[in-house]
Tab-separated table of C-alpha atoms and ligand atoms in Angstrom:
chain	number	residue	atom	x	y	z
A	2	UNK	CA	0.998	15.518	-21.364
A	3	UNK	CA	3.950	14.138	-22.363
A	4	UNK	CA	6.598	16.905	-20.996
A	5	UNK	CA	5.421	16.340	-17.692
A	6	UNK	CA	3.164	19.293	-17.796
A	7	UNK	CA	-0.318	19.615	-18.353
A	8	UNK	CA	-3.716	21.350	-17.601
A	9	UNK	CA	-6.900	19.819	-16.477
A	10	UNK	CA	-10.421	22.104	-16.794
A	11	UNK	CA	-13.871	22.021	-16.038
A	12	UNK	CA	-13.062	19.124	-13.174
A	13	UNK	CA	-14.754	17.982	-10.452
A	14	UNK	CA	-11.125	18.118	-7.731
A	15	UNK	CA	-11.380	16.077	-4.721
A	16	UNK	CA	-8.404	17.724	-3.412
A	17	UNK	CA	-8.357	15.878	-0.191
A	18	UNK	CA	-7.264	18.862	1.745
A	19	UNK	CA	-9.025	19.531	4.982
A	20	UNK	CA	-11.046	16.631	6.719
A	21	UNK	CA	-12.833	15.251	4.009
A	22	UNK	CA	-12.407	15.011	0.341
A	23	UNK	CA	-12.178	18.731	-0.330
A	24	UNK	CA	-14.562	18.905	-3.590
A	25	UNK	CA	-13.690	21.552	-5.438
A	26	UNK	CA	-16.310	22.061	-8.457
A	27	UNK	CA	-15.306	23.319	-12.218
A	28	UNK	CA	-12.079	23.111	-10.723
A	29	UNK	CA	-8.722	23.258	-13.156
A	30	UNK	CA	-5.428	21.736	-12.217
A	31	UNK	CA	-1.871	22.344	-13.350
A	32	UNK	CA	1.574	20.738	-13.669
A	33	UNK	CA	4.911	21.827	-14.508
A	34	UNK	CA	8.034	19.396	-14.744
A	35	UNK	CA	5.765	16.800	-12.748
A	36	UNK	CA	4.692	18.674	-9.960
A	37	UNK	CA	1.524	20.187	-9.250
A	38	UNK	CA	1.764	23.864	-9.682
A	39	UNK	CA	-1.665	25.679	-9.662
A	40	UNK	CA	-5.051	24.008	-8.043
A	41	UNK	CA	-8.214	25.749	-7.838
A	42	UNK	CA	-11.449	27.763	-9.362
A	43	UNK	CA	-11.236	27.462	-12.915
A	44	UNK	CA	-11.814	30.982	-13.091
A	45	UNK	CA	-8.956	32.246	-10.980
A	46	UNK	CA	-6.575	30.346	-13.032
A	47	UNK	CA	-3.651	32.579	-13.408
A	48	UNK	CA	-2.451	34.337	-16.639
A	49	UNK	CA	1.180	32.783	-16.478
A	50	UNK	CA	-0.518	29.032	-17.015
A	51	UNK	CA	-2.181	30.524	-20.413
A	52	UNK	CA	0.528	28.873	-22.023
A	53	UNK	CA	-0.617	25.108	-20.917
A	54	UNK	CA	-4.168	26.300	-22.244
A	55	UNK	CA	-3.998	24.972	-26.147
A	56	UNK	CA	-2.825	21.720	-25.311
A	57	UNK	CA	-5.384	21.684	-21.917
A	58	UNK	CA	-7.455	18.666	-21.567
A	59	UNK	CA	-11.095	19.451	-20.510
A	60	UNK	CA	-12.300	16.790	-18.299
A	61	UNK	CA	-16.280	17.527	-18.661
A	62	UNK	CA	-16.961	17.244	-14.796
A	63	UNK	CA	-14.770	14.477	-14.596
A	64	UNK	CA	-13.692	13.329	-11.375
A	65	UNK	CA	-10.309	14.039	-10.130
A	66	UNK	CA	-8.234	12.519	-7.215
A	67	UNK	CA	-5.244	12.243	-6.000
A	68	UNK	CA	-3.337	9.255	-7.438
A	69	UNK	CA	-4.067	6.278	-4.872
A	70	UNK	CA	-1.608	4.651	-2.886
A	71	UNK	CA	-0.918	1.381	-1.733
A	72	UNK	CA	0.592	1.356	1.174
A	73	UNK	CA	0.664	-2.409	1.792
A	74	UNK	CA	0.948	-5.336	-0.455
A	75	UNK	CA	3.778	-8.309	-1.146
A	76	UNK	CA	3.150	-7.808	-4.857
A	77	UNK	CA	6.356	-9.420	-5.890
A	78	UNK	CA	6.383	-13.024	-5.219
A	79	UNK	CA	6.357	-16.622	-7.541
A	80	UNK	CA	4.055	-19.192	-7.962
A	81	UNK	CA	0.375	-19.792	-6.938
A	82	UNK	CA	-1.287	-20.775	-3.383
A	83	UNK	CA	-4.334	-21.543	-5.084
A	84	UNK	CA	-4.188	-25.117	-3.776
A	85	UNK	CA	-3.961	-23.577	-0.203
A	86	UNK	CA	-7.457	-22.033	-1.096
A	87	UNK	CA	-8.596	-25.197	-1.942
A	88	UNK	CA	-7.645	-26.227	1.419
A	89	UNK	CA	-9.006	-23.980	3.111
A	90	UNK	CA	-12.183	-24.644	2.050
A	91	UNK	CA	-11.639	-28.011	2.531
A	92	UNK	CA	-12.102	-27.074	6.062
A	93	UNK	CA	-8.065	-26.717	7.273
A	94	UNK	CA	-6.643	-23.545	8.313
A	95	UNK	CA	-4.237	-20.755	7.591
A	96	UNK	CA	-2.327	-22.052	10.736
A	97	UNK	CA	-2.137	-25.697	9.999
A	98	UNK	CA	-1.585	-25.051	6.182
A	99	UNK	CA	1.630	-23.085	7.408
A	100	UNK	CA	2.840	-25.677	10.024
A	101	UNK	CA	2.596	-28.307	7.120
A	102	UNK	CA	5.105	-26.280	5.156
A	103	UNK	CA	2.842	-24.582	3.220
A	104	UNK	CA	2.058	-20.766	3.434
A	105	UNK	CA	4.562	-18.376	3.426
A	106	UNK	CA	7.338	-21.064	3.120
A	107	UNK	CA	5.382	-22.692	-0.252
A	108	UNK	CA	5.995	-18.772	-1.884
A	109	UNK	CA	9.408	-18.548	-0.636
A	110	UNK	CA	10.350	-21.865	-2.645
A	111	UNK	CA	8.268	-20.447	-5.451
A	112	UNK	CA	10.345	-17.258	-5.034
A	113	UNK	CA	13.935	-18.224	-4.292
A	114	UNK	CA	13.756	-20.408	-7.612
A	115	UNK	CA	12.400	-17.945	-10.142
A	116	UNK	CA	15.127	-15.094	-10.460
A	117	UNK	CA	14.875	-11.613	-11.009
A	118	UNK	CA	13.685	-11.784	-14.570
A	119	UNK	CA	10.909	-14.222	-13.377
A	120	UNK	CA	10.141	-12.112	-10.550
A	121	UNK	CA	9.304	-8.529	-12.017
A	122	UNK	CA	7.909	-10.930	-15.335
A	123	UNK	CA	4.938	-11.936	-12.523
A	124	UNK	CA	4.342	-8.990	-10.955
A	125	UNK	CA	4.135	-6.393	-13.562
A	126	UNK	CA	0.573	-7.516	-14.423
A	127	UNK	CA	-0.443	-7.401	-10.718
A	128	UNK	CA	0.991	-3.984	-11.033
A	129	UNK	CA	-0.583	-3.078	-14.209
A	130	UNK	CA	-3.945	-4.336	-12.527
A	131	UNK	CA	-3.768	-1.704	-9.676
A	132	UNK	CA	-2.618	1.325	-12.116
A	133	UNK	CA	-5.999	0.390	-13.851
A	134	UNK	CA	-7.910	0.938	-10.598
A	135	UNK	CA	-5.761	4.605	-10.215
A	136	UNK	CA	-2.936	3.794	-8.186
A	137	UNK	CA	-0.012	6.168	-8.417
A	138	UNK	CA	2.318	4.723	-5.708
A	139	UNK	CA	2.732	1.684	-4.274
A	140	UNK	CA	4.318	-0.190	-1.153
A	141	UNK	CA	6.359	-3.765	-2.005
A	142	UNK	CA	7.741	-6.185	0.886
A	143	UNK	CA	10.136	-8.691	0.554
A	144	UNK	CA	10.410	-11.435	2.952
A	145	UNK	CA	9.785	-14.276	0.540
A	146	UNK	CA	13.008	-14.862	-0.277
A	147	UNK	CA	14.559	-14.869	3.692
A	148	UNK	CA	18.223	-15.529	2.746
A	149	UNK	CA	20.535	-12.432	1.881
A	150	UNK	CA	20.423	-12.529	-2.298
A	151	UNK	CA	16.551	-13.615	-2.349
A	152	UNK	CA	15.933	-10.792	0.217
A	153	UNK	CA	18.261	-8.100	-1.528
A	154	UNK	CA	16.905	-9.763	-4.903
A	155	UNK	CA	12.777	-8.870	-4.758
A	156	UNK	CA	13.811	-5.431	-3.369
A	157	UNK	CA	16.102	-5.037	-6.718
A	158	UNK	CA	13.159	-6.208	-8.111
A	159	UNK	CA	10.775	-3.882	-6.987
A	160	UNK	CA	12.811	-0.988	-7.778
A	161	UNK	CA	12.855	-1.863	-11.280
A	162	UNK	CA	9.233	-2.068	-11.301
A	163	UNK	CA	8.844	1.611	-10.283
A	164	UNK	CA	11.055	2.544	-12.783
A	165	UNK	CA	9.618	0.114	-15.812
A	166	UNK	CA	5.970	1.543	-15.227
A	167	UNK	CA	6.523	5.221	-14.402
A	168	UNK	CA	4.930	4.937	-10.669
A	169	UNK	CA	6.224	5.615	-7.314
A	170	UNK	CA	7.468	2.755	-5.250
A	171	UNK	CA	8.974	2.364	-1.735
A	172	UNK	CA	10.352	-0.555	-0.868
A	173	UNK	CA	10.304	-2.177	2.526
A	174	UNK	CA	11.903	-5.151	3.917
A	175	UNK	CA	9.671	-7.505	5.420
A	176	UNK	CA	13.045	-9.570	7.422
A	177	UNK	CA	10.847	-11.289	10.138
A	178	UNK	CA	8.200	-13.056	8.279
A	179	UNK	CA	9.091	-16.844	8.422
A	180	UNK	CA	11.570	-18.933	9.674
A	181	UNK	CA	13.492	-19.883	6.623
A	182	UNK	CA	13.812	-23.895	6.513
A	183	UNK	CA	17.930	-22.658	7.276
A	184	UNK	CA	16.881	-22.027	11.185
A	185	UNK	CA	14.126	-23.770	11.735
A	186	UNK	CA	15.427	-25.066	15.062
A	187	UNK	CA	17.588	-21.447	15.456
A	188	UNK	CA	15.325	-18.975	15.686
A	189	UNK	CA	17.865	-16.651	17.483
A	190	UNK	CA	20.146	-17.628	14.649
A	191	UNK	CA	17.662	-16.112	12.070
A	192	UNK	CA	17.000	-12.904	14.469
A	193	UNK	CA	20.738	-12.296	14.771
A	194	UNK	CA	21.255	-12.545	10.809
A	195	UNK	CA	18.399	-10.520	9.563
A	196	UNK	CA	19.817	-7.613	12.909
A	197	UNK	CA	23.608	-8.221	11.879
A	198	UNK	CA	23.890	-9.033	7.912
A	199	UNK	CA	20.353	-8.463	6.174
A	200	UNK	CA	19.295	-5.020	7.697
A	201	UNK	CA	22.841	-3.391	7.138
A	202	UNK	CA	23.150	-5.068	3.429
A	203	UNK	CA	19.884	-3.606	2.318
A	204	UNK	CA	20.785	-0.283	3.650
A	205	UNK	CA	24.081	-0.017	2.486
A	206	UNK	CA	22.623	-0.688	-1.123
A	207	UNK	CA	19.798	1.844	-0.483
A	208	UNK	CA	17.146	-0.881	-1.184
A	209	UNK	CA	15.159	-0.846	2.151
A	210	UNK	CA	12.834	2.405	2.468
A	211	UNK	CA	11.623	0.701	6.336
A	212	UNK	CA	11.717	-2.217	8.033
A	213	UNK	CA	8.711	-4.877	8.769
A	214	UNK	CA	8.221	-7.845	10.724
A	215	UNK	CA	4.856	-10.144	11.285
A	216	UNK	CA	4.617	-10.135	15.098
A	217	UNK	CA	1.764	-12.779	16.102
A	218	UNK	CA	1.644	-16.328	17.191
A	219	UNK	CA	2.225	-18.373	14.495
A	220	UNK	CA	5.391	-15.796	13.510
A	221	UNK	CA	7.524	-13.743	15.859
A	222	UNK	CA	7.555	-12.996	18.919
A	223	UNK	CA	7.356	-9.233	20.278
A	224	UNK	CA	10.700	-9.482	22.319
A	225	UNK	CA	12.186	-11.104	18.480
A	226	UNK	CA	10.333	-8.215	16.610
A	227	UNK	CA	11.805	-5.618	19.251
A	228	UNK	CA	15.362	-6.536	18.280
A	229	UNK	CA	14.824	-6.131	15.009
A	230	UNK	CA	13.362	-2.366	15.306
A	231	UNK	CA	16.274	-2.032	17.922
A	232	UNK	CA	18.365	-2.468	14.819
A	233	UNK	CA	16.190	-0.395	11.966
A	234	UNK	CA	16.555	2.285	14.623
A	235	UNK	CA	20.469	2.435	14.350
A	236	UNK	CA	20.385	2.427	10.682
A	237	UNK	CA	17.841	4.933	10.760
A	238	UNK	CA	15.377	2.785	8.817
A	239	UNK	CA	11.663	3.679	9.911
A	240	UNK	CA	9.949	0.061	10.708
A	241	UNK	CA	6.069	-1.036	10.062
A	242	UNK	CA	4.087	-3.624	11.849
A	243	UNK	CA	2.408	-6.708	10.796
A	244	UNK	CA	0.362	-6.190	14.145
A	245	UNK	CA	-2.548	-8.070	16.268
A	246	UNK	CA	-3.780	-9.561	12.957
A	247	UNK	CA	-5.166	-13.186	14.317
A	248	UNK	CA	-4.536	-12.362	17.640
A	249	UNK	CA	-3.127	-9.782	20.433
A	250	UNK	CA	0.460	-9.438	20.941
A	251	UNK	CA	0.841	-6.371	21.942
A	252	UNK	CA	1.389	-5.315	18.492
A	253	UNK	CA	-0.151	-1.919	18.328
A	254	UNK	CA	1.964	-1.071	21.455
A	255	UNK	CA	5.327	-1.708	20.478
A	256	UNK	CA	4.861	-0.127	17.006
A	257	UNK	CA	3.913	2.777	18.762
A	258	UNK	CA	7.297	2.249	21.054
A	259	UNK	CA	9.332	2.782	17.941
A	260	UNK	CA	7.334	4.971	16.545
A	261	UNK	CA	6.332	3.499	13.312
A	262	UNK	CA	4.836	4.564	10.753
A	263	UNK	CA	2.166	2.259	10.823
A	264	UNK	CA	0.679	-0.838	12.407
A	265	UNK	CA	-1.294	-3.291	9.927
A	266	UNK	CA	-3.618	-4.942	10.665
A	267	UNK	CA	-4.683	-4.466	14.141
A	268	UNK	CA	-8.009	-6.374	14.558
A	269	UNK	CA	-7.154	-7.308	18.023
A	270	UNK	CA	-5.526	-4.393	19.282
A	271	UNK	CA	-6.610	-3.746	22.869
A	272	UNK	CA	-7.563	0.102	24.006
A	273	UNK	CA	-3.967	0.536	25.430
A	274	UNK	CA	-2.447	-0.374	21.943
A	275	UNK	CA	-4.871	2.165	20.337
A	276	UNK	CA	-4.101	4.561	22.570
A	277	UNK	CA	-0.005	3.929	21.709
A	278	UNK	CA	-0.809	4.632	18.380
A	279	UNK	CA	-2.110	8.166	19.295
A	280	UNK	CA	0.360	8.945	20.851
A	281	UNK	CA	2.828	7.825	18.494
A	282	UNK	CA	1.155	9.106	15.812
A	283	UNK	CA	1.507	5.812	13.649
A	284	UNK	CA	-0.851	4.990	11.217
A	285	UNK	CA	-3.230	2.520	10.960
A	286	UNK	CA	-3.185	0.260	8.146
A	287	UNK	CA	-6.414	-1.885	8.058
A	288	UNK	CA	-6.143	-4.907	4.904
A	289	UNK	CA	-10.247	-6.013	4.380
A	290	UNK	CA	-9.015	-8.236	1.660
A	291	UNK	CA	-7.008	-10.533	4.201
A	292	UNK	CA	-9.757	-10.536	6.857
A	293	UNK	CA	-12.123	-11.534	3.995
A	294	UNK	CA	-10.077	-14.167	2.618
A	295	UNK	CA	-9.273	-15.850	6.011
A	296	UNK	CA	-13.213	-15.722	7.031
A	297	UNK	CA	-12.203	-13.404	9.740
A	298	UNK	CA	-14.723	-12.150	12.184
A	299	UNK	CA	-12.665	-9.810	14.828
A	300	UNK	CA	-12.927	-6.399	13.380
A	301	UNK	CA	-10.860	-3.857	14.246
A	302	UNK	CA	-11.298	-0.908	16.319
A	303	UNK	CA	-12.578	1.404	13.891
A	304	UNK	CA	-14.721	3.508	16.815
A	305	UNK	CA	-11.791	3.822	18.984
A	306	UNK	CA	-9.311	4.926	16.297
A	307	UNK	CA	-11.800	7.503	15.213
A	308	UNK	CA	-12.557	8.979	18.591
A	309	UNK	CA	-8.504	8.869	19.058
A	310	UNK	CA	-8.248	10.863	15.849
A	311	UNK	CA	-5.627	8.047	14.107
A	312	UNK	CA	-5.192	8.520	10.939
A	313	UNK	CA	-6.852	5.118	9.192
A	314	UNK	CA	-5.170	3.889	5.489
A	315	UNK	CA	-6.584	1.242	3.623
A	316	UNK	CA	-4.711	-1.350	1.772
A	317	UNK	CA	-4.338	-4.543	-0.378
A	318	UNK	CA	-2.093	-6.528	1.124
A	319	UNK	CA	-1.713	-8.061	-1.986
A	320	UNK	CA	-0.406	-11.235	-1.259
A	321	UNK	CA	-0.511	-14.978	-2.713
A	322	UNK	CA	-1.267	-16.181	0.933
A	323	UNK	CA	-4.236	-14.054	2.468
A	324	UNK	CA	-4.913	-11.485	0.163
A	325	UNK	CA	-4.920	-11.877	-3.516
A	326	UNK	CA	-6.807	-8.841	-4.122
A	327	UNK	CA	-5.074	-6.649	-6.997
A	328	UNK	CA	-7.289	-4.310	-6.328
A	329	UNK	CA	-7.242	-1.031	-4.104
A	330	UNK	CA	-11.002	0.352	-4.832
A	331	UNK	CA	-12.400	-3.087	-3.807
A	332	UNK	CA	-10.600	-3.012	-0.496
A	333	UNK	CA	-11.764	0.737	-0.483
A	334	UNK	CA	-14.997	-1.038	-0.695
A	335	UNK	CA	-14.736	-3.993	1.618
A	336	UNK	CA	-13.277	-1.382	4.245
A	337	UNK	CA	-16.883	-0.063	3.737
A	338	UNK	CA	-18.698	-2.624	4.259
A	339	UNK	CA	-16.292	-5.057	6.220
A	340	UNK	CA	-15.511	-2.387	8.806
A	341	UNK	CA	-17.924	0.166	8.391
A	342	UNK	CA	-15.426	3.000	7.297
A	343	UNK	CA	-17.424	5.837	5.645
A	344	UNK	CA	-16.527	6.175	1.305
A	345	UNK	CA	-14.715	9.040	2.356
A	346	UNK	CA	-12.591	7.346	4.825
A	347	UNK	CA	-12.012	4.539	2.765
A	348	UNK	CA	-10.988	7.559	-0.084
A	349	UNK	CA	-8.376	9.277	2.442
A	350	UNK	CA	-7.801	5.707	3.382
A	351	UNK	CA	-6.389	5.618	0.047
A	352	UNK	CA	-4.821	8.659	-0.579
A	353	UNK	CA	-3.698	11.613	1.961
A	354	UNK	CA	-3.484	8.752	4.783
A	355	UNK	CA	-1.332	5.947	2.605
A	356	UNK	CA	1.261	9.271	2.244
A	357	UNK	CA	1.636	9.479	5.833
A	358	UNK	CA	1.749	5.061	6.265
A	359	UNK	CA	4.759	5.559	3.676
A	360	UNK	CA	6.101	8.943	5.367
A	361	UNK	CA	5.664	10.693	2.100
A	362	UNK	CA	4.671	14.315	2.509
A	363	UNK	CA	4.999	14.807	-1.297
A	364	UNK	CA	1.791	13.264	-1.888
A	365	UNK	CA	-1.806	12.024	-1.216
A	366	UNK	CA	-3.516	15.265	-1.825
A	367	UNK	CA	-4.074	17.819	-4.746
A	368	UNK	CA	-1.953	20.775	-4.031
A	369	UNK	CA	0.704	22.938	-5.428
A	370	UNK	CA	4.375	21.479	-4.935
A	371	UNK	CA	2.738	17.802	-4.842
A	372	UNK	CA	4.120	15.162	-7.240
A	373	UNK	CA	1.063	15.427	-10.253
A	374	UNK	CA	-0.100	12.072	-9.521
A	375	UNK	CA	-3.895	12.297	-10.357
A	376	UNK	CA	-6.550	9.839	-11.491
A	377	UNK	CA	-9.714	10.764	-13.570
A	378	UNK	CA	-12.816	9.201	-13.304
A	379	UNK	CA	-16.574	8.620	-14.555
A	380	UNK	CA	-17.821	9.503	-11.519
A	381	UNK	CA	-19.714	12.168	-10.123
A	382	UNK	CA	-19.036	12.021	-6.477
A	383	UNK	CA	-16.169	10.534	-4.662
A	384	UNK	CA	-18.156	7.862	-2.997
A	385	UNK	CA	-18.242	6.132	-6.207
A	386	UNK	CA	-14.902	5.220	-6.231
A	387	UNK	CA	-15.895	2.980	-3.025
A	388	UNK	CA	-19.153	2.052	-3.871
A	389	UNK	CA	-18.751	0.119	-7.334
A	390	UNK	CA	-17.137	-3.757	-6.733
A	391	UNK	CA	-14.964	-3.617	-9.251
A	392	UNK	CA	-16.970	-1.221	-11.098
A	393	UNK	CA	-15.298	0.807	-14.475
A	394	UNK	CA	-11.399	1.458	-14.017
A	395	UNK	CA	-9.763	5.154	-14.006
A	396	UNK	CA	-10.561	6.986	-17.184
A	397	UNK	CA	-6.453	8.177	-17.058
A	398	UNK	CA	-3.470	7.939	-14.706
A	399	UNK	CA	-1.046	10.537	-14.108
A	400	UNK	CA	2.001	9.818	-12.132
A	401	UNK	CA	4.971	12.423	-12.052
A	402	UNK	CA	2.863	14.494	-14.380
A	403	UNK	CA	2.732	11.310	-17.371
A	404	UNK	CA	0.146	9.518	-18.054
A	405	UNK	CA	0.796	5.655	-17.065
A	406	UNK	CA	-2.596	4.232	-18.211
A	407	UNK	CA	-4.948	5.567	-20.487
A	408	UNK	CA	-8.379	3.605	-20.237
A	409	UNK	CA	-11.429	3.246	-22.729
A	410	UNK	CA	-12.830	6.749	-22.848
A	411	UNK	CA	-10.905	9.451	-24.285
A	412	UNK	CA	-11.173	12.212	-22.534
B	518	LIG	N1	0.677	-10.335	5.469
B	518	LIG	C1	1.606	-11.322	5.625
B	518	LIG	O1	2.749	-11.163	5.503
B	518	LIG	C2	1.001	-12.547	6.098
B	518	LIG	N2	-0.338	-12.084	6.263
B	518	LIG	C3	-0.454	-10.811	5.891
B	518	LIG	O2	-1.470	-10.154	5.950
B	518	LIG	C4	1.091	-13.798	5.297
B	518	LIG	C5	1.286	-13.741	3.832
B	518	LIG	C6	1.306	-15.134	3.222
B	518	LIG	O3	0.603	-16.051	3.672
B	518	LIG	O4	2.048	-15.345	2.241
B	519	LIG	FE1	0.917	-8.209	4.775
């Protein structure tokens, strides 16, 4: 597998094409120069793959998906919150932890001291840990270091990780997430820098795939948040939403006004802000592992972004704050039973949907010209993968047509 092409047979293909998972039984699957280049019947495999036959690997009725995709998580980051946990359960809240100085201000400390080195030193195992559970590509925000080298720093940082462990990653900075400790009494000072100096920096060093911001009470505001996208816009960066999360502010709406590509979040969004994202055709994002750890109780609109037809993605958030969950089949799972999305939603959640959260067309499903990012399982049906908390790992990862991780069972 090592030259970046290969041959799967006698596998069980959830090829996520069409609405559900697209099973596709004794299927076979091929890759040339780490792209997918034949999927189907094992028997209608063509004559001009007979050459990828003697090294072929045959799966036994393995389970094959697409390689799963983050689309959300703040995996790069130093130091613990652990204490905040403590806290919490102590009785005080995410709110008054943060307006003692703690929350996202305790990581950015953490992080602005550490140094690159540091940095991709703590999150390769976090990394590692979601590889393990089949993920292919993955989503990384900054925003914990909110000065210019801190900022431009953990997206250098991220890019090396991609590159260390063989897996796709894009790269998004998160700008308006705090108030750094610089402006706390100038917030229009901190709007203006991260619009005039931080946005164009990251762009002119091609570190910023999109643009975020955390638009709720205790963070920005949307008329600080619309600035910002004003500004993505003329760089032509596509922006995300941290969106209607602990409460409504109109979130869902004015992603949908700049068309992003998703809103996260979005357990408050009103019916007009769902019906924004329809229109806009932004994804959304919805991160179980953050409403579990806050002891949330709003869910979000699951019914209405069904009968709107949105496209749903599930994600991590992986984050030291809300959501250290490293993880993406258990928040497949808690999407289940947290918010009542079927296996197979959580599945696309996870795959075909995360593509379009990222605005990556090249992958998310099983199908010729696709990047050959594919994880094997011991399952027999697709709803496993959602089903088991934290049940067995992938069997083998595939990403660009190499295997990243090769787990206990040989295959
Ligand atoms: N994503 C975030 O950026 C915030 N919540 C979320 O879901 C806070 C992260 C943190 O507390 O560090
Ligand atoms: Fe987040």
């Amino acid at each position: 597998m090592n030259a970046a092409c290969g041959l799967l047979l006698h596998a069980r293909l959830a090829t996520l094409e069409g609405d559900d998972c697209g099973l596709l039984d004794d299927g076979a699957l091929a890759w040339r120069d780490g792209r997918i280049a034949w999927v189907g019947a094992g028997r209608d495999l063509p004559r001009e793959f007979d050459d990828l036959r003697d090294d072929a690997i045959d799966t036994r009725g393995a389970l094959v998906t697409p390689g799963l995709i983050d689309c959300h998580t703040h995996l790069i980051f130093a130091g613990s919150r652990a204490d905040e946990f403590e806290r919490r359960l102590q009785g005080e809240n995410y709110a008054a932890i943060a307006a003692s100085g703690g929350g996202i201000l305790a990581t950015v400390r953490a992080t602005r001291a550490a140094g690159e080195e540091a940095l991709l030193a703590a999150a390769l195992p976090r990394a590692r840990a979601l590889i393990a559970d089949g993920v292919t590509t993955l989503e990384i925000k900054s925003g914990y270091g909110l000065d210019l080298a801190a900022e431009l720093g953990m997206l250098r940082v991220a890019r090396h990780l991609g590159a260390e462990l063989g897996i796709g990653v894009r790269t998004t900075l998160l700008a308006l997430h705090a108030l750094p400790p610089e402006f706390a009494h100038d917030r229009n000072g901190w709007i203006d820098f991260a619009c005039d100096t931080l946005l164009p920096a990251a762009a002119r060093a091609g570190l910023a795939d999109a643009v975020d911001a955390f638009c709720e009470g205790i963070a920005f505001t949307p008329a600080e948040v619309r600035r910002l996208f004003a500004a993505a816009r003329a760089l032509g960066l596509p922006v995300k939403l941290h969106a209607d999360q602990l409460g409504d502010s109109g979130g869902a709406a004015l992603a949908a006004e700049f068309g992003a590509l998703s809103a996260d979040h979005i357990e408050y969004s009103d019916a007009a802000g769902v019906a924004a994202l329809a229109a806009a055709g932004t994804v959304a994002v919805l991160l179980p592992g953050a409403f579990y750890t806050l002891g949330e109780t709003r869910l979000p609109p699951v019914a209405a972004l069904r009968a709107h037809g949105i496209p749903i993605a599930v994600a991590t958030d992986l984050n030291p704050g809300t959501s250290p969950l490293a993880s993406l089949r258990l928040a497949m799972n808690m999407a289940c039973t947290l918010f009542r999305l079927t296996p197979t939603e959580a599945l696309r959640g996870a795959t075909v949907n995360a593509a379009r959260a990222l605005g990556l067309a090249d992958r998310g499903r099983l199908a010729p010209g696709l990047r050959a990012d594919f994880a094997l399982w011991d399952a027999g049906h697709p709803a496993e993968l959602a089903y088991w908390i934290a049940g067995p790992r992938a069997r083998q990862v595939v990403a660009g047509g190499r295997r990243v991780v090769i787990g206990n069972a040989a295959p």
